[in-house]
C-alpha positions as a printed Julia matrix, in Angstrom:
481×3 Matrix{Float64}:
   0.03    0.02    0.05
   1.14    3.4    -0.95
   1.31    6.5     1.32
  -1.19    8.66   -1.01
  -0.89   11.79    0.89
  -0.22   14.77   -1.48
   1.42   16.73    1.38
   3.21   13.72    3.1
   4.56   14.4     6.62
   8.47   14.0     6.82
   8.88   11.27    9.51
  12.15   11.78   11.29
  12.49    8.39   13.02
  14.82    7.47   15.8
  13.25    4.78   18.24
  12.35    6.43   21.67
  12.21    3.77   24.3
   9.01    4.21   26.52
   8.69    3.99   30.22
   7.49    1.06   32.1
   3.81    1.65   31.39
   1.65    1.38   28.36
   1.22    4.39   25.77
  -2.04    4.47   23.89
  -1.65    5.95   20.37
  -4.76    7.46   18.67
  -5.13    6.78   15.05
  -5.62    9.58   12.55
  -7.6     9.2     9.42
  -5.9     9.31    5.92
  -7.87    9.12    2.63
  -6.5     6.64    0.46
  -6.93    8.37   -3.09
  -9.59   10.36   -4.32
 -13.0    11.52   -2.77
 -14.57    8.08   -3.31
 -11.78    6.05   -2.01
 -11.53    4.4     1.28
 -10.03    5.95    4.66
  -7.43    4.24    6.53
  -6.83    4.71   10.21
  -2.8     5.2    10.75
  -1.01    4.74   14.16
   2.41    4.73   12.89
   4.2     6.87   12.22
   2.48    9.01   14.77
   3.49   12.22   16.86
   3.91   10.0    19.88
   5.94    7.3    18.31
   7.62    6.69   15.04
   8.89    3.1    15.36
   8.28   -0.06   17.19
  11.06   -2.2    16.68
  11.62   -2.0    12.84
   7.85   -1.58   12.29
   7.42    1.92   10.95
   4.16    1.99    9.39
   0.5     0.64   10.22
  -2.63    1.28    8.56
  -5.91   -0.28    9.82
  -8.76   -0.08    7.24
 -12.28   -1.27    7.31
 -14.65   -3.16    7.37
 -15.64   -0.98    4.47
 -18.26   -1.86    2.02
 -16.56   -1.22   -1.42
 -19.17   -2.62   -3.63
 -20.36    0.86   -4.41
 -17.15    2.83   -3.86
 -13.66    2.91   -5.36
 -12.37    0.48   -2.6
  -8.57    0.27   -2.67
  -7.07    1.68   -5.9
  -3.35    2.25   -5.47
  -1.65    2.64   -8.86
   2.03    1.75   -9.43
   4.13    3.53   -6.98
   7.77    2.99   -5.61
   9.42    1.78   -2.43
  13.02    1.69   -1.1
  14.62    0.45    2.1
  11.6    -1.4     3.41
   9.56   -4.53    3.49
   5.84   -4.23    3.18
   3.51   -6.71    5.14
  -0.1    -7.2     3.74
  -2.54   -8.89    6.23
  -6.09   -9.27    5.33
  -9.27   -9.92    7.5
 -11.86   -9.81    4.79
 -11.8    -9.36    0.98
  -9.14   -9.77   -1.81
  -6.49   -7.46   -3.34
  -4.61   -7.92   -6.37
  -0.71   -7.32   -6.26
   1.59   -6.66   -9.06
   5.36   -5.59   -8.71
   8.09   -4.95  -10.95
  10.19   -8.02   -9.75
   7.62   -9.92  -11.69
   5.17  -11.05   -8.92
   1.35  -11.22   -9.41
  -0.6   -12.29   -6.38
  -3.85  -12.25   -4.97
  -3.82  -11.18   -1.11
  -6.51  -13.15    0.83
  -7.27  -13.32    4.61
  -5.0   -15.24    6.72
  -2.25  -15.09    4.22
   0.91  -13.22    4.58
   2.18  -11.25    1.61
   5.6    -9.83    2.19
   7.34   -7.75   -0.36
  10.93   -6.72    0.24
  11.69   -3.3    -1.62
  15.26   -3.25   -0.99
  17.07   -1.16   -3.43
  13.89   -0.2    -5.18
  10.63   -1.77   -6.32
   7.23   -0.41   -7.66
   3.91   -2.17   -7.3
   0.24   -1.6    -7.49
  -2.69   -2.81   -5.26
  -6.39   -2.83   -6.19
  -9.37   -4.56   -4.54
 -10.71   -7.08   -6.88
 -14.08   -6.62   -8.41
 -15.74   -9.61   -6.48
 -14.81   -7.95   -3.16
 -17.66   -6.41   -1.2
 -16.01   -5.83    2.2
 -12.63   -4.92    2.64
 -10.85   -5.08    6.12
  -7.16   -5.61    7.12
  -4.02   -3.86    8.03
  -0.89   -2.63    5.95
   2.58   -2.65    7.59
   5.93   -1.55    6.77
   9.16   -2.55    8.51
  12.45   -0.57    8.08
  15.49   -2.45    6.47
  18.71   -2.1     8.88
  21.53   -0.29    6.91
  23.41   -3.47    5.77
  20.48   -4.77    3.92
  18.99   -1.62    2.66
  20.04   -2.47   -0.87
  19.2    -6.22   -1.03
  17.38   -7.28   -4.36
  13.6    -6.89   -4.34
  11.58   -9.84   -3.47
   8.09  -11.37   -2.51
   7.19  -14.24   -0.21
   3.79  -15.64    0.85
   2.95  -17.67    4.04
  -0.37  -19.03    5.35
   0.32  -19.66    8.96
  -1.59  -22.56   10.98
  -4.06  -21.37   13.78
  -2.81  -22.38   17.37
  -5.44  -22.61   19.91
  -5.16  -20.35   23.13
  -6.27  -21.43   26.28
  -7.26  -19.5    29.37
  -5.81  -20.2    32.86
  -8.25  -22.88   33.4
  -7.48  -24.72   30.2
 -10.51  -23.83   28.39
 -10.55  -22.52   24.86
  -9.96  -18.77   24.78
  -9.39  -18.27   20.94
  -6.6   -18.83   18.42
  -3.34  -17.35   17.14
  -1.64  -17.1    13.87
   2.0   -16.18   13.81
   2.93  -14.66   10.47
   6.31  -13.35   11.36
   8.83  -14.42   14.07
   7.61  -16.65   16.98
   5.17  -16.55   19.85
   3.42  -19.11   22.05
   5.2   -21.87   20.57
   4.42  -21.07   16.84
   6.99  -19.93   14.42
   7.08  -18.46   11.09
   9.63  -19.34    8.3
   9.65  -16.06    6.59
  12.75  -14.22    6.29
  13.05  -11.01    7.79
  16.44   -8.64    8.35
  15.73   -7.67   11.91
  14.02   -9.76   14.7
  10.5    -9.13   14.48
   7.18  -10.47   15.61
   3.61  -10.26   13.73
   0.8   -12.25   14.89
  -3.19  -12.06   14.75
  -5.01  -13.46   17.89
  -8.89  -13.72   17.89
 -10.1   -14.02   21.48
 -13.63  -15.49   22.19
 -16.3   -13.39   23.83
 -15.38  -12.84   27.49
 -12.13  -14.71   27.11
  -8.87  -13.73   28.62
  -5.13  -15.42   27.85
  -1.93  -14.63   29.08
   1.03  -14.69   26.62
   4.66  -14.79   27.11
   6.76  -12.42   25.11
  10.39  -11.58   24.37
  11.69   -9.32   27.17
  14.06   -7.7    24.55
  11.42   -6.74   22.44
   9.02   -3.76   22.36
   5.62   -4.45   21.26
   2.48   -2.69   19.78
  -0.92   -4.18   20.19
  -3.98   -3.12   18.17
  -7.62   -4.46   18.75
  -9.98   -4.75   15.94
 -13.66   -5.21   16.31
 -14.02   -3.7    19.9
 -11.83   -2.7    23.08
  -9.21   -4.77   24.54
  -8.5    -5.09   28.25
  -4.69   -5.32   28.61
  -3.22   -6.64   31.72
  -6.26   -6.39   33.81
  -6.35   -5.26   37.52
  -5.98   -1.75   38.81
  -2.89   -1.38   36.51
  -4.53   -2.46   33.52
  -5.45   -0.34   30.36
  -8.33   -0.43   28.21
  -7.46   -0.24   24.54
  -9.98    1.14   22.12
 -10.97   -0.12   18.85
  -8.03    0.56   16.22
  -5.82    2.46   18.71
  -2.36    1.26   19.23
  -1.07    0.25   22.6
   2.78    0.6    23.04
   4.58   -1.87   25.6
   8.37   -0.9    26.32
  10.89   -3.63   26.37
  11.52   -5.51   29.62
   8.32   -7.45   30.33
   7.94  -11.23   29.67
   4.11  -11.55   29.5
   0.97   -9.68   28.5
  -2.72  -10.5    29.45
  -5.33  -10.02   26.83
  -8.82   -9.92   27.64
 -11.95   -9.5    25.4
 -14.67   -7.71   27.63
 -17.3    -7.76   24.49
 -19.8   -10.08   23.41
 -18.34  -10.87   19.97
 -14.86  -12.38   19.0
 -12.1    -9.61   19.13
  -9.26   -9.45   16.72
  -5.89   -8.48   18.13
  -2.72   -7.55   16.01
   0.44   -8.08   17.95
   3.79   -6.57   16.76
   7.15   -6.37   18.24
  10.93   -6.37   17.76
  14.18   -5.05   19.64
  14.22   -1.18   19.5
  15.51   -0.03   16.27
  18.99    1.44   16.91
  19.08    3.56   13.57
  17.94    6.97   12.55
  15.71    6.73    9.38
  14.17    9.44    7.46
  10.86    8.37    5.97
   9.0    10.41    3.47
   6.24    9.43    1.14
   6.81    5.85    0.13
  10.75    6.18    0.89
  12.88    5.22    3.74
  16.27    6.54    3.66
  18.8     7.93    5.94
  19.34   11.47    4.72
  17.92   14.39    3.01
  20.05   13.5    -0.1
  18.88   10.12   -0.47
  15.23   11.21   -0.29
  15.65   13.71   -2.94
  17.53   11.2    -5.08
  14.89    8.71   -4.69
  12.01   11.13   -5.65
  13.96   12.44   -8.7
  14.83    9.07   -9.85
  11.25    7.69   -9.52
   9.71   11.08  -11.21
  12.45   10.82  -13.96
  11.63    6.98  -14.77
   7.78    7.4   -15.11
   8.19   10.62  -17.08
  10.81    9.29  -19.45
   9.18    5.98  -19.89
  11.77    3.73  -18.69
  10.2     0.36  -18.54
  13.44   -1.97  -18.72
  14.78   -4.11  -16.15
  17.64   -2.11  -15.39
  15.58    0.99  -14.31
  16.24    1.75  -10.76
  12.82    0.88   -9.64
  12.35   -1.87  -12.23
   9.96   -1.7   -15.16
   6.74    0.16  -14.18
   4.3    -2.68  -13.53
   1.36   -3.12  -15.89
  -1.19   -0.41  -15.46
  -4.43   -1.56  -13.88
  -7.48   -0.25  -15.47
  -5.74    2.28  -17.25
  -4.58    4.42  -14.26
  -0.93    5.98  -14.73
   1.82    5.4   -12.08
   1.8     7.89   -9.14
   4.46   10.6    -9.22
   6.25   11.58   -6.05
   4.61   14.7    -4.51
   6.69   17.97   -4.09
   9.21   17.86   -1.37
   8.54   20.42    1.63
  10.55   23.66    1.52
  12.74   22.8     4.37
  15.72   20.12    4.57
  14.8    16.99    5.99
  16.7    16.28    9.0
  16.89   13.17   11.06
  16.52   13.8    14.81
  19.06   12.51   17.11
  18.43    8.85   18.0
  17.51    8.15   21.66
  20.56    7.78   23.74
  19.36    4.76   25.45
  18.16    2.77   22.45
  19.03   -0.9    22.43
  21.04   -2.2    19.43
  19.25   -4.71   17.0
  22.22   -6.4    16.06
  22.54   -4.42   12.76
  24.83   -1.56   13.53
  24.03    1.94   12.36
  26.08    3.61    9.81
  26.87    7.09    8.5
  24.12    8.15    5.97
  26.82    8.11    3.11
  27.99    4.64    3.85
  27.33    2.27    0.87
  24.11    0.1     1.48
  24.79   -2.67   -1.06
  25.35   -6.07    0.54
  28.84   -7.37    0.49
  29.07  -10.15   -2.12
  31.53  -12.74   -1.08
  31.01  -14.88   -4.17
  34.14  -13.66   -5.87
  36.63  -13.5    -2.79
  37.56  -15.53    0.11
  38.78  -12.5     1.92
  36.84  -10.45    4.45
  37.65   -6.93    5.03
  38.78   -5.31    8.28
  35.9    -3.23    9.75
  35.88   -0.88   12.84
  35.69   -2.55   16.38
  32.25   -1.0    16.88
  30.67   -3.84   14.69
  32.14   -6.46   16.95
  31.01   -4.5    19.84
  27.45   -4.36   18.58
  27.49   -8.1    18.04
  28.33   -8.53   21.81
  25.57   -6.0    22.93
  22.92   -7.69   20.47
  23.32  -11.32   21.62
  24.71  -14.72   20.43
  25.51  -15.44   16.8
  23.27  -18.38   15.6
  23.99  -20.49   12.52
  20.59  -22.26   11.28
  19.57  -24.26    8.2
  16.31  -22.5     6.68
  15.16  -25.31    4.62
  12.1   -23.58    3.11
  14.26  -21.17    1.74
  17.33  -23.42    0.63
  19.82  -21.72    2.3
  22.06  -21.81    5.68
  22.01  -18.6     7.4
  23.77  -16.68   10.18
  21.92  -14.72   12.6
  23.59  -11.8    14.77
  21.21  -10.61   17.69
  18.16  -11.99   15.74
  19.02  -10.26   12.49
  20.14  -12.08    9.26
  23.82  -11.32    8.68
  24.5   -13.47    5.83
  23.4   -16.77    4.01
  24.79  -19.53    1.62
  22.29  -20.38   -0.94
  21.92  -24.16   -2.46
  19.58  -26.04   -4.84
  18.6   -29.82   -3.69
  19.68  -32.33   -6.35
  19.09  -36.03   -6.62
  16.23  -36.42   -4.42
  18.19  -34.68   -1.44
  21.28  -36.46   -1.83
  23.4   -33.76   -3.28
  23.25  -29.88   -2.56
  24.64  -27.41   -5.15
  26.05  -24.35   -3.58
  25.44  -21.23   -5.66
  25.98  -18.11   -3.76
  27.38  -17.08   -0.46
  26.88  -13.46    0.89
  27.66  -11.39    4.14
  26.04   -8.04    4.46
  28.66   -4.91    4.53
  27.95   -4.22    8.05
  29.12   -7.82    9.22
  32.33   -8.25    7.06
  35.59   -8.65    8.86
  33.91  -11.01   11.71
  34.7   -14.1     9.91
  30.91  -14.99    9.57
  31.26  -16.4     6.13
  33.98  -19.1     6.84
  32.11  -20.02   10.17
  28.9   -20.21    8.18
  30.35  -22.5     5.31
  31.69  -24.68    8.03
  28.4   -25.13    9.72
  26.71  -26.02    6.31
  29.43  -28.51    5.36
  29.44  -30.28    8.76
  25.71  -30.54    8.72
  26.05  -31.81    4.95
  28.4   -34.42    6.11
  26.25  -35.49    9.17
  23.28  -36.23    6.8
  25.27  -38.14    4.4
  24.96  -35.68    1.63
  27.35  -34.46   -1.1
  27.87  -31.29   -2.46
  28.48  -29.35   -5.89
  30.42  -26.16   -5.1
  29.33  -23.91   -7.8
  29.78  -20.96   -5.55
  33.51  -19.49   -5.75
  33.56  -18.74   -2.15
  32.81  -22.36   -1.16
  35.33  -23.67   -3.85
  37.9   -21.51   -2.14
  37.19  -22.56    1.23
  37.37  -26.22    0.37
  40.79  -25.67   -1.29
  42.12  -24.08    2.02
  40.17  -26.81    4.15
  41.11  -30.2     2.31
  39.17  -32.06    5.1
  35.98  -31.22    3.36
  37.13  -32.41   -0.13
  35.54  -35.76    0.29
  32.15  -33.86    0.18
  32.48  -32.89   -3.29
  30.47  -35.12   -5.64
  32.53  -37.32   -7.7
  33.03  -36.06  -11.25
  32.09  -32.44  -10.41
  33.75  -29.86  -12.64
  33.25  -26.2   -12.81
C-alpha cells in the first residue's frame, strides 16, 4: 500500500524507548486516494512514536463496503529501504510488482514484499470484493540490508489454539512473522520481528509470554481490549495502538465484549538506527530522499520500462491508471533527529548516511575486510550469533542478535542426496567478523552429518574447500566447474 497523501509528513525516526507503562496512540484518518476512495486509520508513524522495533508504518482499514465505492485503488508507486506486509481480515487485493510477482492477497495469508534497493507495485481490491478489512504494515530494513534485491514471499500460518488459565479454549493465534506461544514463521526478515493475529472469544482472557528484549505494539479490531487487567490495566479502544516498552516477559489480553475480538501483535528489539521516511521512501538522509524522488519521477516521465531501471520496469497499468508521481518535497531540509540515547541495538549496526547500502557479495573472494571494532561490539551487545538451516528457503543462514547477517544458498539435487551451493553473501555491516567461513563450516558439517554430497558452484565455497581439504571428500565425484 502506498502513502497517497499529497503533502506527506516528513517522518524523522529514531526509536524512543518508553517508560514502564503502556502508551496509547490514537489513530488519525488518512484518505487513500480520491474522494470516493476508502479511509485508513494510521497509528504508525505518529506524533507519539515513529517506530516499534523495525515496524515503521501501520494502516488499519475497514470493515468497508467497497461494492459501491472505489475501494482500494493504488496505481504503480515506488518503495525503497523497507519491507511491506499485507494482512487481510476480509476481502481480496490484487498485487503486481516490478520484480515479476502477481498475487491475490487473501485473508489469513501473509504477503511480504521486500523493496530493498527499489521496487514499484500496484494494489487494487478485486471486483468480487464487497467488504475490505485488514492492515498494511511496513518494516524498515537495517543499513546493511537496505540495498538487497527486491523480492516477494507468501505464507499461510496455521492457527494455534489459545487457552485461558483454566485450560478452556480462549481463541486462536496465527504467527506470520517471528515466533510466539510455541508457533514460528519461516518467513525471512532482516531484523528480529514479531507479527501475529489473535482472535479472542467473547469474554475470554489469555496470558501470552513475550520476548523481554522486544518492545511491542498491540492493536484491537472489533472492539476494546483489556490489557493486563487489575488496577494497573489499560483499556485499549478499537483501532488504537498500545505501545509496551521492552523489559516485560508476558502480557494478558482480555476481550470484555460479546463478540470475537481480533488483536494484532507486533514486536521487535528497539531499532538502533535513525531513519528518514517521506512518502513511500525510507532513507537515512535528505540527499537520499531527494535522489529517490527524482529517480522515480524521471523514470515514469521518461518511460523507462526496462529491467535495469532503478525501480524496475513500471508494472502493468491496472484499469488504465498511470503510475503515481512523487509529490513535491517540503521547502525545508529533511533532518533526522538524534537517535534516543538509551536505544538498544538490534544487531544491525548503524552507519553514516553516506555509507554504501549494498550488501557485500563474497561470491568472488575468500577474503573478509577489516571493519571498525564497533561492529564486533555491537554483536556482543545484540546477543549470540546463531547458524541455522532455513530449509524452506534452501539456505544456511547466520543470525546476529536476531538479524540475518548472511547466508549461503543451495539447490537440492538427486532427491536430496546432493546440495549445489550457488552463492554466499555477508552483509557489508558484518564483514571482517569471519562469519562467511564459520557459516560455510556449519553448512558443510551439517551436510556430512546427513550423508549428503555437494557441488560447489559458489566460488567462495570452492575457495574454502581448497583451504580446508578435510571437506574435499564431500564434493560429488566427477564435479567440474
